[in-house]
């Protein structure tokens, strides 16, 4: 898992044209760097070393079953992985799962956030209840889903699937994986979005109603644009997370019927296959993809920590 | 353009708080009405009910004769200016002002011309493409006004629109609001707790206290004929002096001496069935340095002598503060007024008499001074309920 990517959105905006800083400003910046240094050093020590080691491994032929054949091979592993159809199938599956589940989570999460934001009675209770799925260990929840969808014994399978076994076919499996993912992480999305909703001043919505906006127009033309930073952060977090999906697939299908994700492939090669070279190559490729996603969010959509945008609130 | 009528309009919040109680106001077409009162008296609530942002608990709101209680804000065709300005941070000034027109599906050319026209009136033309966050307070305030005027609504509602501005800018904006309203002739309801705004802006002023209308009238009328102690103390700055007094066959015993009442005041007090113990009120501007009075004029009034505690020279006039021996009149209403004024308009310990003297007065701090006043200007109030016993509406 590549924790380093979470650093990306926190990167300070590069100073445009580098205007000369005053003495006081420079001292302040120096102090800022100094104060960040301990945390940064720990981060680098914990995340930097494994990343560098993975990259080093990915450049070697290194299979623990044949340790004697260990050898530096440059980008040979990358060529092998990138020209392999299994990898691309898994990549496609992962992309599909990511896009669809995050999209559904965004819509449901927003609806849930609006409900929680508007709820006047028992607000604390409502929030706690919605967070329960997020609090359950994924593997435990995944096993519940697995048994529920197992023919004969599972109540969901009995009620909805009839004679068929949904977890043995590709498309039904994918949708069930998405269902499990959405069920689990929508509360997290809702919580992030609710923080964004709190950033929309009440007066703004009142002003919009006075200006003639109906509820939907208030939502799309005022609420969403104003809370856009929070939405983007929520999307970024969830996309990065969803792209590394592993546990639900592992439990529900174990990657059978082309339902394997890139993380599953990596696991199969690295842990099961003991092929450190190929496994590390895949890990590095996942890291690069995730970094690209983060880059796109930050640079293209202008994602920033909520509240840090300078064009924003009063 | 519209006529707005509030008929026994009451607001009770879900938590039981009674914010506005049986409010009756008839606002004529094109009229500029000010809602004024201390903090928490229900001004914003009343305004929000007219806007449709708060439900009306009971009573009826009529706009142009038609019941509007159940109408959604967007269907009332009323524009509102908020204290916080409530500008959309993601839109430029132009887009902010165009927003109501876009929602009304007005075509692009008209939107453009209307926005530019409004911008010209408000002196915003060169800021049209900037974001609200880059504007000064006064400019933001004008954008908020612009957003209200572009669509020529039936009425404007303004909730303390100038209270976030500094004193000087507030003065300037006050004049432009007044000019703008006269120019457009749009019915306007304006909420404020600022004396000057209340006195200078409106055609009529509604004084509220604890959700109950105390008096409605032109600023001058409220100043001359306050219906009760609260209005008397609230309107006018510095506020009216109140002293306890005893009525005894035509004369009034006060800490300022025994005063012979004029026939007019006596008749009014008798007609009102005045009790023996009353509160006498007299405005600071109805005092004068006796030394400056002509002898003939001086005979018509009363004079008392007291030591000047503090003298403030404002250039055009002087304020002299005196302490009287006895406690000054206190009633629940006066205490509320003092609390609301933050005791700024009630200098010293609160037991001082404020007088406004001509600039040519020779008064000195610590020196005794003969002060003259006109007994015909005295107003008497019932200490039990605050009614003005000398009210002549
Ligand atoms: N949402 C609410 N729920 C319950 N009570 C409320 C609510 N809003 C206002 N109130 C109460 O109603 C009364 C009137 O409030 P309102 O906001 O109208 O006062 P105001 O005259 O506008 O005061 P200010 O000058 O401070 O703005 C207050 O006592 C307030 O506590
Ligand atoms: Mg208010």
PDB file of N, CA and C in Angstrom, chain A residues 41-124:
ATOM      1  N   UNK A  41      10.138  13.647   8.262  1.00  0.00           N
ATOM      2  CA  UNK A  41      11.219  12.651   8.328  1.00  0.00           C
ATOM      3  C   UNK A  41      10.655  11.274   8.668  1.00  0.00           C
ATOM      4  N   UNK A  42       9.744  11.231   9.626  1.00  0.00           N
ATOM      5  CA  UNK A  42       9.135   9.948   9.982  1.00  0.00           C
ATOM      6  C   UNK A  42       8.387   9.368   8.784  1.00  0.00           C
ATOM      7  N   UNK A  43       7.624  10.234   8.096  1.00  0.00           N
ATOM      8  CA  UNK A  43       6.879   9.804   6.912  1.00  0.00           C
ATOM      9  C   UNK A  43       7.812   9.180   5.881  1.00  0.00           C
ATOM     10  N   UNK A  44       8.902   9.876   5.616  1.00  0.00           N
ATOM     11  CA  UNK A  44       9.836   9.395   4.589  1.00  0.00           C
ATOM     12  C   UNK A  44      10.452   8.068   5.019  1.00  0.00           C
ATOM     13  N   UNK A  45      10.787   7.978   6.296  1.00  0.00           N
ATOM     14  CA  UNK A  45      11.409   6.746   6.780  1.00  0.00           C
ATOM     15  C   UNK A  45      10.449   5.571   6.641  1.00  0.00           C
ATOM     16  N   UNK A  46       9.178   5.825   6.954  1.00  0.00           N
ATOM     17  CA  UNK A  46       8.213   4.728   6.953  1.00  0.00           C
ATOM     18  C   UNK A  46       7.753   4.379   5.544  1.00  0.00           C
ATOM     19  N   UNK A  47       7.518   5.397   4.711  1.00  0.00           N
ATOM     20  CA  UNK A  47       6.970   5.122   3.384  1.00  0.00           C
ATOM     21  C   UNK A  47       8.047   5.122   2.294  1.00  0.00           C
ATOM     22  N   UNK A  48       9.036   5.957   2.487  1.00  0.00           N
ATOM     23  CA  UNK A  48      10.048   6.107   1.430  1.00  0.00           C
ATOM     24  C   UNK A  48      10.850   4.831   1.235  1.00  0.00           C
ATOM     25  N   UNK A  49      11.271   4.201   2.313  1.00  0.00           N
ATOM     26  CA  UNK A  49      12.115   3.015   2.201  1.00  0.00           C
ATOM     27  C   UNK A  49      11.401   1.874   1.475  1.00  0.00           C
ATOM     28  N   UNK A  50      10.168   1.502   1.896  1.00  0.00           N
ATOM     29  CA  UNK A  50       9.490   0.411   1.168  1.00  0.00           C
ATOM     30  C   UNK A  50       9.275   0.735  -0.303  1.00  0.00           C
ATOM     31  N   UNK A  51       8.979   1.997  -0.588  1.00  0.00           N
ATOM     32  CA  UNK A  51       8.744   2.357  -1.995  1.00  0.00           C
ATOM     33  C   UNK A  51      10.029   2.163  -2.792  1.00  0.00           C
ATOM     34  N   UNK A  52      11.102   2.687  -2.244  1.00  0.00           N
ATOM     35  CA  UNK A  52      12.385   2.572  -2.951  1.00  0.00           C
ATOM     36  C   UNK A  52      12.772   1.096  -3.114  1.00  0.00           C
ATOM     37  N   UNK A  53      12.540   0.308  -2.069  1.00  0.00           N
ATOM     38  CA  UNK A  53      12.907  -1.108  -2.122  1.00  0.00           C
ATOM     39  C   UNK A  53      12.062  -1.840  -3.168  1.00  0.00           C
ATOM     40  N   UNK A  54      10.743  -1.489  -3.247  1.00  0.00           N
ATOM     41  CA  UNK A  54       9.883  -2.104  -4.261  1.00  0.00           C
ATOM     42  C   UNK A  54      10.410  -1.809  -5.654  1.00  0.00           C
ATOM     43  N   UNK A  55      10.763  -0.545  -5.856  1.00  0.00           N
ATOM     44  CA  UNK A  55      11.264  -0.162  -7.174  1.00  0.00           C
ATOM     45  C   UNK A  55      12.534  -0.955  -7.498  1.00  0.00           C
ATOM     46  N   UNK A  56      13.390  -1.075  -6.503  1.00  0.00           N
ATOM     47  CA  UNK A  56      14.630  -1.834  -6.691  1.00  0.00           C
ATOM     48  C   UNK A  56      14.326  -3.285  -7.055  1.00  0.00           C
ATOM     49  N   UNK A  57      13.369  -3.888  -6.334  1.00  0.00           N
ATOM     50  CA  UNK A  57      12.997  -5.284  -6.613  1.00  0.00           C
ATOM     51  C   UNK A  57      12.387  -5.437  -8.005  1.00  0.00           C
ATOM     52  N   UNK A  58      11.606  -4.401  -8.404  1.00  0.00           N
ATOM     53  CA  UNK A  58      10.893  -4.523  -9.678  1.00  0.00           C
ATOM     54  C   UNK A  58      11.856  -4.525 -10.867  1.00  0.00           C
ATOM     55  N   UNK A  59      13.093  -4.135 -10.618  1.00  0.00           N
ATOM     56  CA  UNK A  59      14.062  -4.104 -11.716  1.00  0.00           C
ATOM     57  C   UNK A  59      14.883  -5.394 -11.781  1.00  0.00           C
ATOM     58  N   UNK A  60      14.468  -6.402 -10.988  1.00  0.00           N
ATOM     59  CA  UNK A  60      15.253  -7.636 -10.962  1.00  0.00           C
ATOM     60  C   UNK A  60      14.399  -8.843 -11.312  1.00  0.00           C
ATOM     61  N   UNK A  61      15.052  -9.853 -11.833  1.00  0.00           N
ATOM     62  CA  UNK A  61      14.366 -11.141 -11.912  1.00  0.00           C
ATOM     63  C   UNK A  61      14.614 -11.786 -10.558  1.00  0.00           C
ATOM     64  N   UNK A  62      13.567 -12.042  -9.808  1.00  0.00           N
ATOM     65  CA  UNK A  62      13.767 -12.492  -8.431  1.00  0.00           C
ATOM     66  C   UNK A  62      12.568 -13.326  -8.034  1.00  0.00           C
ATOM     67  N   UNK A  63      12.714 -14.625  -8.132  1.00  0.00           N
ATOM     68  CA  UNK A  63      11.641 -15.533  -7.759  1.00  0.00           C
ATOM     69  C   UNK A  63      12.155 -16.363  -6.604  1.00  0.00           C
ATOM     70  N   UNK A  64      11.440 -16.324  -5.480  1.00  0.00           N
ATOM     71  CA  UNK A  64      11.954 -17.020  -4.290  1.00  0.00           C
ATOM     72  C   UNK A  64      12.056 -18.536  -4.495  1.00  0.00           C
ATOM     73  N   UNK A  65      11.336 -19.050  -5.486  1.00  0.00           N
ATOM     74  CA  UNK A  65      11.450 -20.488  -5.754  1.00  0.00           C
ATOM     75  C   UNK A  65      12.765 -20.812  -6.471  1.00  0.00           C
ATOM     76  N   UNK A  66      13.282 -19.807  -7.184  1.00  0.00           N
ATOM     77  CA  UNK A  66      14.573 -19.993  -7.865  1.00  0.00           C
ATOM     78  C   UNK A  66      15.517 -18.874  -7.460  1.00  0.00           C
ATOM     79  N   UNK A  67      15.906 -18.804  -6.194  1.00  0.00           N
ATOM     80  CA  UNK A  67      16.681 -17.660  -5.712  1.00  0.00           C
ATOM     81  C   UNK A  67      18.020 -17.510  -6.442  1.00  0.00           C
ATOM     82  N   UNK A  68      18.525 -18.598  -7.008  1.00  0.00           N
ATOM     83  CA  UNK A  68      19.834 -18.514  -7.661  1.00  0.00           C
ATOM     84  C   UNK A  68      19.792 -17.718  -8.958  1.00  0.00           C
ATOM     85  N   UNK A  69      18.580 -17.627  -9.548  1.00  0.00           N
ATOM     86  CA  UNK A  69      18.490 -16.929 -10.838  1.00  0.00           C
ATOM     87  C   UNK A  69      18.318 -15.434 -10.669  1.00  0.00           C
ATOM     88  N   UNK A  70      18.472 -14.931  -9.443  1.00  0.00           N
ATOM     89  CA  UNK A  70      18.293 -13.503  -9.197  1.00  0.00           C
ATOM     90  C   UNK A  70      19.281 -12.702 -10.036  1.00  0.00           C
ATOM     91  N   UNK A  71      18.725 -11.653 -10.660  1.00  0.00           N
ATOM     92  CA  UNK A  71      19.559 -10.956 -11.637  1.00  0.00           C
ATOM     93  C   UNK A  71      18.909  -9.614 -11.954  1.00  0.00           C
ATOM     94  N   UNK A  72      19.717  -8.583 -12.197  1.00  0.00           N
ATOM     95  CA  UNK A  72      19.181  -7.277 -12.589  1.00  0.00           C
ATOM     96  C   UNK A  72      18.765  -7.324 -14.051  1.00  0.00           C
ATOM     97  N   UNK A  73      17.475  -6.963 -14.323  1.00  0.00           N
ATOM     98  CA  UNK A  73      17.014  -7.102 -15.703  1.00  0.00           C
ATOM     99  C   UNK A  73      16.450  -5.801 -16.267  1.00  0.00           C
ATOM    100  N   UNK A  74      16.628  -4.711 -15.562  1.00  0.00           N
ATOM    101  CA  UNK A  74      16.110  -3.440 -16.077  1.00  0.00           C
ATOM    102  C   UNK A  74      14.593  -3.446 -16.123  1.00  0.00           C
ATOM    103  N   UNK A  75      14.024  -3.048 -17.263  1.00  0.00           N
ATOM    104  CA  UNK A  75      12.564  -2.916 -17.360  1.00  0.00           C
ATOM    105  C   UNK A  75      11.881  -4.159 -17.921  1.00  0.00           C
ATOM    106  N   UNK A  76      12.609  -5.268 -17.914  1.00  0.00           N
ATOM    107  CA  UNK A  76      12.038  -6.491 -18.475  1.00  0.00           C
ATOM    108  C   UNK A  76      10.719  -6.888 -17.799  1.00  0.00           C
ATOM    109  N   UNK A  77      10.689  -6.777 -16.454  1.00  0.00           N
ATOM    110  CA  UNK A  77       9.477  -7.118 -15.714  1.00  0.00           C
ATOM    111  C   UNK A  77       8.302  -6.259 -16.155  1.00  0.00           C
ATOM    112  N   UNK A  78       8.562  -4.984 -16.386  1.00  0.00           N
ATOM    113  CA  UNK A  78       7.491  -4.072 -16.795  1.00  0.00           C
ATOM    114  C   UNK A  78       6.943  -4.497 -18.141  1.00  0.00           C
ATOM    115  N   UNK A  79       7.859  -4.849 -19.057  1.00  0.00           N
ATOM    116  CA  UNK A  79       7.415  -5.306 -20.371  1.00  0.00           C
ATOM    117  C   UNK A  79       6.542  -6.548 -20.203  1.00  0.00           C
ATOM    118  N   UNK A  80       7.002  -7.453 -19.346  1.00  0.00           N
ATOM    119  CA  UNK A  80       6.254  -8.695 -19.133  1.00  0.00           C
ATOM    120  C   UNK A  80       4.845  -8.405 -18.611  1.00  0.00           C
ATOM    121  N   UNK A  81       4.746  -7.550 -17.593  1.00  0.00           N
ATOM    122  CA  UNK A  81       3.434  -7.275 -16.995  1.00  0.00           C
ATOM    123  C   UNK A  81       2.541  -6.531 -17.971  1.00  0.00           C
ATOM    124  N   UNK A  82       3.101  -5.502 -18.602  1.00  0.00           N
ATOM    125  CA  UNK A  82       2.264  -4.644 -19.432  1.00  0.00           C
ATOM    126  C   UNK A  82       1.843  -5.316 -20.726  1.00  0.00           C
ATOM    127  N   UNK A  83       2.499  -6.424 -21.077  1.00  0.00           N
ATOM    128  CA  UNK A  83       2.062  -7.108 -22.289  1.00  0.00           C
ATOM    129  C   UNK A  83       1.246  -8.354 -21.944  1.00  0.00           C
ATOM    130  N   UNK A  84       0.831  -8.415 -20.677  1.00  0.00           N
ATOM    131  CA  UNK A  84       0.094  -9.591 -20.235  1.00  0.00           C
ATOM    132  C   UNK A  84      -1.398  -9.276 -20.185  1.00  0.00           C
ATOM    133  N   UNK A  85      -2.219 -10.123 -20.782  1.00  0.00           N
ATOM    134  CA  UNK A  85      -3.637  -9.802 -20.866  1.00  0.00           C
ATOM    135  C   UNK A  85      -4.314  -9.924 -19.505  1.00  0.00           C
ATOM    136  N   UNK A  86      -3.816 -10.794 -18.632  1.00  0.00           N
ATOM    137  CA  UNK A  86      -4.403 -10.913 -17.289  1.00  0.00           C
ATOM    138  C   UNK A  86      -4.318  -9.585 -16.554  1.00  0.00           C
ATOM    139  N   UNK A  87      -3.130  -8.973 -16.668  1.00  0.00           N
ATOM    140  CA  UNK A  87      -2.954  -7.671 -16.007  1.00  0.00           C
ATOM    141  C   UNK A  87      -3.971  -6.660 -16.503  1.00  0.00           C
ATOM    142  N   UNK A  88      -4.126  -6.611 -17.833  1.00  0.00           N
ATOM    143  CA  UNK A  88      -5.031  -5.594 -18.382  1.00  0.00           C
ATOM    144  C   UNK A  88      -6.488  -5.896 -18.048  1.00  0.00           C
ATOM    145  N   UNK A  89      -6.845  -7.173 -17.994  1.00  0.00           N
ATOM    146  CA  UNK A  89      -8.209  -7.512 -17.574  1.00  0.00           C
ATOM    147  C   UNK A  89      -8.437  -7.027 -16.147  1.00  0.00           C
ATOM    148  N   UNK A  90      -7.459  -7.335 -15.290  1.00  0.00           N
ATOM    149  CA  UNK A  90      -7.593  -6.901 -13.892  1.00  0.00           C
ATOM    150  C   UNK A  90      -7.652  -5.386 -13.807  1.00  0.00           C
ATOM    151  N   UNK A  91      -6.849  -4.727 -14.626  1.00  0.00           N
ATOM    152  CA  UNK A  91      -6.821  -3.263 -14.619  1.00  0.00           C
ATOM    153  C   UNK A  91      -8.191  -2.710 -15.013  1.00  0.00           C
ATOM    154  N   UNK A  92      -8.740  -3.290 -16.079  1.00  0.00           N
ATOM    155  CA  UNK A  92     -10.068  -2.860 -16.530  1.00  0.00           C
ATOM    156  C   UNK A  92     -11.120  -3.092 -15.456  1.00  0.00           C
ATOM    157  N   UNK A  93     -11.075  -4.286 -14.846  1.00  0.00           N
ATOM    158  CA  UNK A  93     -12.031  -4.603 -13.788  1.00  0.00           C
ATOM    159  C   UNK A  93     -11.917  -3.592 -12.648  1.00  0.00           C
ATOM    160  N   UNK A  94     -10.676  -3.322 -12.246  1.00  0.00           N
ATOM    161  CA  UNK A  94     -10.455  -2.394 -11.136  1.00  0.00           C
ATOM    162  C   UNK A  94     -11.010  -1.016 -11.465  1.00  0.00           C
ATOM    163  N   UNK A  95     -10.710  -0.540 -12.685  1.00  0.00           N
ATOM    164  CA  UNK A  95     -11.200   0.771 -13.111  1.00  0.00           C
ATOM    165  C   UNK A  95     -12.727   0.804 -13.059  1.00  0.00           C
ATOM    166  N   UNK A  96     -13.335  -0.265 -13.600  1.00  0.00           N
ATOM    167  CA  UNK A  96     -14.795  -0.336 -13.616  1.00  0.00           C
ATOM    168  C   UNK A  96     -15.346  -0.276 -12.193  1.00  0.00           C
ATOM    169  N   UNK A  97     -14.783  -1.111 -11.320  1.00  0.00           N
ATOM    170  CA  UNK A  97     -15.258  -1.133  -9.931  1.00  0.00           C
ATOM    171  C   UNK A  97     -15.092   0.238  -9.287  1.00  0.00           C
ATOM    172  N   UNK A  98     -13.928   0.859  -9.532  1.00  0.00           N
ATOM    173  CA  UNK A  98     -13.647   2.154  -8.915  1.00  0.00           C
ATOM    174  C   UNK A  98     -14.657   3.203  -9.367  1.00  0.00           C
ATOM    175  N   UNK A  99     -14.790   3.349 -10.687  1.00  0.00           N
ATOM    176  CA  UNK A  99     -15.645   4.414 -11.210  1.00  0.00           C
ATOM    177  C   UNK A  99     -17.093   4.198 -10.769  1.00  0.00           C
ATOM    178  N   UNK A 100     -17.589   2.977 -10.951  1.00  0.00           N
ATOM    179  CA  UNK A 100     -18.996   2.747 -10.639  1.00  0.00           C
ATOM    180  C   UNK A 100     -19.250   2.883  -9.141  1.00  0.00           C
ATOM    181  N   UNK A 101     -18.401   2.281  -8.314  1.00  0.00           N
ATOM    182  CA  UNK A 101     -18.712   2.340  -6.878  1.00  0.00           C
ATOM    183  C   UNK A 101     -18.552   3.755  -6.344  1.00  0.00           C
ATOM    184  N   UNK A 102     -17.537   4.479  -6.796  1.00  0.00           N
ATOM    185  CA  UNK A 102     -17.378   5.850  -6.292  1.00  0.00           C
ATOM    186  C   UNK A 102     -18.535   6.726  -6.755  1.00  0.00           C
ATOM    187  N   UNK A 103     -18.990   6.522  -7.983  1.00  0.00           N
ATOM    188  CA  UNK A 103     -20.114   7.324  -8.475  1.00  0.00           C
ATOM    189  C   UNK A 103     -21.361   7.064  -7.629  1.00  0.00           C
ATOM    190  N   UNK A 104     -21.634   5.777  -7.374  1.00  0.00           N
ATOM    191  CA  UNK A 104     -22.824   5.460  -6.567  1.00  0.00           C
ATOM    192  C   UNK A 104     -22.653   6.018  -5.152  1.00  0.00           C
ATOM    193  N   UNK A 105     -21.456   5.853  -4.604  1.00  0.00           N
ATOM    194  CA  UNK A 105     -21.211   6.362  -3.247  1.00  0.00           C
ATOM    195  C   UNK A 105     -21.411   7.871  -3.173  1.00  0.00           C
ATOM    196  N   UNK A 106     -20.993   8.575  -4.228  1.00  0.00           N
ATOM    197  CA  UNK A 106     -21.130  10.035  -4.216  1.00  0.00           C
ATOM    198  C   UNK A 106     -22.605  10.427  -4.148  1.00  0.00           C
ATOM    199  N   UNK A 107     -23.403   9.793  -4.987  1.00  0.00           N
ATOM    200  CA  UNK A 107     -24.827  10.144  -5.022  1.00  0.00           C
ATOM    201  C   UNK A 107     -25.498   9.777  -3.700  1.00  0.00           C
ATOM    202  N   UNK A 108     -25.285   8.529  -3.262  1.00  0.00           N
ATOM    203  CA  UNK A 108     -25.918   8.106  -2.006  1.00  0.00           C
ATOM    204  C   UNK A 108     -25.365   8.896  -0.827  1.00  0.00           C
ATOM    205  N   UNK A 109     -24.057   9.099  -0.835  1.00  0.00           N
ATOM    206  CA  UNK A 109     -23.418   9.819   0.269  1.00  0.00           C
ATOM    207  C   UNK A 109     -23.960  11.229   0.378  1.00  0.00           C
ATOM    208  N   UNK A 110     -24.165  11.875  -0.783  1.00  0.00           N
ATOM    209  CA  UNK A 110     -24.704  13.232  -0.775  1.00  0.00           C
ATOM    210  C   UNK A 110     -26.119  13.237  -0.207  1.00  0.00           C
ATOM    211  N   UNK A 111     -26.911  12.264  -0.646  1.00  0.00           N
ATOM    212  CA  UNK A 111     -28.286  12.188  -0.132  1.00  0.00           C
ATOM    213  C   UNK A 111     -28.273  11.992   1.381  1.00  0.00           C
ATOM    214  N   UNK A 112     -27.416  11.090   1.829  1.00  0.00           N
ATOM    215  CA  UNK A 112     -27.319  10.803   3.255  1.00  0.00           C
ATOM    216  C   UNK A 112     -26.840  12.041   4.023  1.00  0.00           C
ATOM    217  N   UNK A 113     -25.867  12.728   3.447  1.00  0.00           N
ATOM    218  CA  UNK A 113     -25.328  13.923   4.099  1.00  0.00           C
ATOM    219  C   UNK A 113     -26.415  14.976   4.238  1.00  0.00           C
ATOM    220  N   UNK A 114     -27.216  15.150   3.178  1.00  0.00           N
ATOM    221  CA  UNK A 114     -28.289  16.142   3.244  1.00  0.00           C
ATOM    222  C   UNK A 114     -29.283  15.777   4.335  1.00  0.00           C
ATOM    223  N   UNK A 115     -29.609  14.488   4.403  1.00  0.00           N
ATOM    224  CA  UNK A 115     -30.549  14.051   5.436  1.00  0.00           C
ATOM    225  C   UNK A 115     -29.963  14.319   6.821  1.00  0.00           C
ATOM    226  N   UNK A 116     -28.699  13.935   6.995  1.00  0.00           N
ATOM    227  CA  UNK A 116     -28.095  14.120   8.327  1.00  0.00           C
ATOM    228  C   UNK A 116     -27.962  15.593   8.666  1.00  0.00           C
ATOM    229  N   UNK A 117     -27.669  16.412   7.639  1.00  0.00           N
ATOM    230  CA  UNK A 117     -27.494  17.840   7.875  1.00  0.00           C
ATOM    231  C   UNK A 117     -28.805  18.485   8.301  1.00  0.00           C
ATOM    232  N   UNK A 118     -29.905  18.002   7.695  1.00  0.00           N
ATOM    233  CA  UNK A 118     -31.208  18.611   7.970  1.00  0.00           C
ATOM    234  C   UNK A 118     -31.878  18.027   9.213  1.00  0.00           C
ATOM    235  N   UNK A 119     -31.460  16.839   9.605  1.00  0.00           N
ATOM    236  CA  UNK A 119     -32.113  16.207  10.748  1.00  0.00           C
ATOM    237  C   UNK A 119     -31.957  17.068  11.983  1.00  0.00           C
ATOM    238  N   UNK A 120     -33.049  17.314  12.660  1.00  0.00           N
ATOM    239  CA  UNK A 120     -32.973  18.148  13.853  1.00  0.00           C
ATOM    240  C   UNK A 120     -32.969  17.293  15.109  1.00  0.00           C
ATOM    241  N   UNK A 121     -33.788  16.214  15.082  1.00  0.00           N
ATOM    242  CA  UNK A 121     -33.878  15.383  16.281  1.00  0.00           C
ATOM    243  C   UNK A 121     -32.929  14.190  16.166  1.00  0.00           C
ATOM    244  N   UNK A 122     -32.294  13.875  17.252  1.00  0.00           N
ATOM    245  CA  UNK A 122     -31.444  12.696  17.318  1.00  0.00           C
ATOM    246  C   UNK A 122     -30.322  12.692  16.308  1.00  0.00           C
ATOM    247  N   UNK A 123     -29.746  13.853  16.068  1.00  0.00           N
ATOM    248  CA  UNK A 123     -28.697  13.976  15.067  1.00  0.00           C
ATOM    249  C   UNK A 123     -27.525  13.042  15.370  1.00  0.00           C
ATOM    250  N   UNK A 124     -27.114  13.046  16.640  1.00  0.00           N
ATOM    251  CA  UNK A 124     -25.972  12.217  17.029  1.00  0.00           C
ATOM    252  C   UNK A 124     -26.254  10.748  16.775  1.00  0.00           C
TER     253      UNK A 124
END
